[in-house]
Short mmCIF file of C-alpha atoms in Angstrom, two decimals:
data_model
loop_
_atom_site.label_atom_id
_atom_site.label_comp_id
_atom_site.label_asym_id
_atom_site.label_seq_id
_atom_site.Cartn_x
_atom_site.Cartn_y
_atom_site.Cartn_z
CA MET A 293 92.58 -24.25 -60.25
CA PRO A 294 89.07 -25.74 -59.84
CA SER A 295 88.50 -29.34 -60.74
CA THR A 296 86.73 -29.86 -64.05
CA SER A 297 85.41 -33.27 -63.02
CA ARG A 298 82.78 -31.79 -60.70
CA CYS A 299 79.91 -29.49 -61.55
CA CYS A 300 79.52 -26.45 -59.32
CA ARG A 301 75.87 -26.05 -60.46
CA SER A 302 76.05 -22.31 -60.08
CA CYS A 303 77.58 -21.09 -63.33
CA PRO A 304 75.32 -19.41 -65.90
CA ARG A 305 76.39 -22.05 -68.41
CA CYS A 306 75.01 -24.75 -66.06
CA ASN A 307 71.39 -23.63 -66.61
CA ASP A 308 70.92 -26.24 -69.34
CA CYS A 309 73.31 -28.82 -67.93
CA PRO A 310 71.72 -32.30 -67.97
CA VAL A 311 73.04 -32.99 -64.48
CA VAL A 312 71.38 -29.87 -63.06
CA LEU A 313 68.16 -30.48 -64.99
CA ALA A 314 67.97 -34.10 -63.79
CA ALA A 315 68.59 -33.04 -60.18
CA ALA A 316 65.84 -30.43 -60.41
CA ALA A 317 63.44 -32.99 -61.92
CA ARG A 318 64.20 -35.46 -59.11
CA ALA A 319 63.61 -32.73 -56.51
CA ARG A 320 60.23 -31.86 -58.07
CA LEU A 321 59.27 -35.54 -58.17
CA ARG A 322 60.18 -36.00 -54.50
CA GLU A 323 58.08 -32.96 -53.56
CA THR A 324 55.12 -34.22 -55.58
CA GLN A 325 55.37 -37.69 -54.05
CA ALA A 326 55.67 -36.26 -50.54
CA ASP A 327 52.59 -34.09 -51.12
CA ALA A 328 50.65 -37.10 -52.42
CA VAL A 329 51.65 -39.23 -49.43
CA ASN A 330 50.76 -36.47 -46.98
CA SER A 331 47.41 -35.95 -48.67
CA LEU A 332 46.62 -39.68 -48.64
CA PHE A 333 47.66 -39.96 -45.01
CA GLY A 334 45.35 -37.07 -44.11
CA GLU A 335 42.48 -38.66 -46.01
CA VAL A 336 43.02 -41.98 -44.23
CA LEU A 337 43.01 -40.29 -40.83
CA THR A 338 39.83 -38.36 -41.58
CA GLY A 339 38.11 -41.35 -43.18
CA THR A 340 37.53 -39.78 -46.58
CA VAL A 341 39.39 -42.23 -48.83
CA GLY A 342 37.25 -42.99 -51.84
CA ILE A 343 33.92 -42.64 -50.03
CA ALA A 344 31.67 -39.86 -48.93
CA ARG A 345 31.47 -39.32 -45.19
CA ARG A 346 28.47 -40.98 -43.66
CA PRO A 347 26.45 -38.96 -41.17
CA LEU A 348 26.56 -40.11 -37.57
CA PRO A 349 23.40 -41.60 -36.04
CA ASP A 350 21.23 -39.12 -34.12
CA HIS A 351 21.91 -40.65 -30.72
CA ILE A 352 25.67 -40.38 -31.32
CA GLU A 353 25.30 -36.72 -32.38
CA ARG A 354 23.31 -36.00 -29.19
CA MET A 355 25.90 -37.75 -27.03
CA LEU A 356 28.73 -35.78 -28.65
CA ASP A 357 26.83 -32.53 -28.13
CA GLU A 358 26.28 -33.41 -24.47
CA LEU A 359 29.95 -34.25 -24.00
CA GLU A 360 30.99 -30.99 -25.65
CA SER A 361 28.61 -28.96 -23.48
CA ALA A 362 29.88 -30.76 -20.35
CA ARG A 363 33.42 -29.94 -21.40
CA ARG A 364 32.47 -26.27 -21.70
CA GLY A 365 30.62 -26.36 -18.37
CA GLU A 366 27.18 -25.68 -19.83
CA SER A 367 24.02 -27.21 -18.43
CA PRO A 368 22.35 -30.05 -20.38
CA ALA A 369 19.24 -27.89 -20.82
CA ALA A 370 21.28 -25.45 -22.93
CA VAL A 371 22.03 -28.27 -25.36
CA ALA A 372 18.38 -29.20 -25.86
CA ALA A 373 17.45 -25.60 -26.71
#
C-alpha cells in the first residue's frame, strides 16, 4: 500500500495541490532568474549595460579592417577600395 505521507505529484487530483503548485512556481521563478542573469551577463560582456554603444574612432576601425584583411590573406590595397 502506498504511503499517504508523500505526494506522488502525478495523480489527476494533484493538479491543484498546493505542494505541486508551489513547486511549479519555484521552477518558473528559477527559470526567469536564470534568464535574467544570462541576459545581464551577455550585456556586460558586450558592453551594452545601460548605455548605447559608442562608435570606435576612425583609426581603430581602419586598423581592425587591416587586421581582418590580413587574416583573410587580402592585400592592403583591397581594404582601401
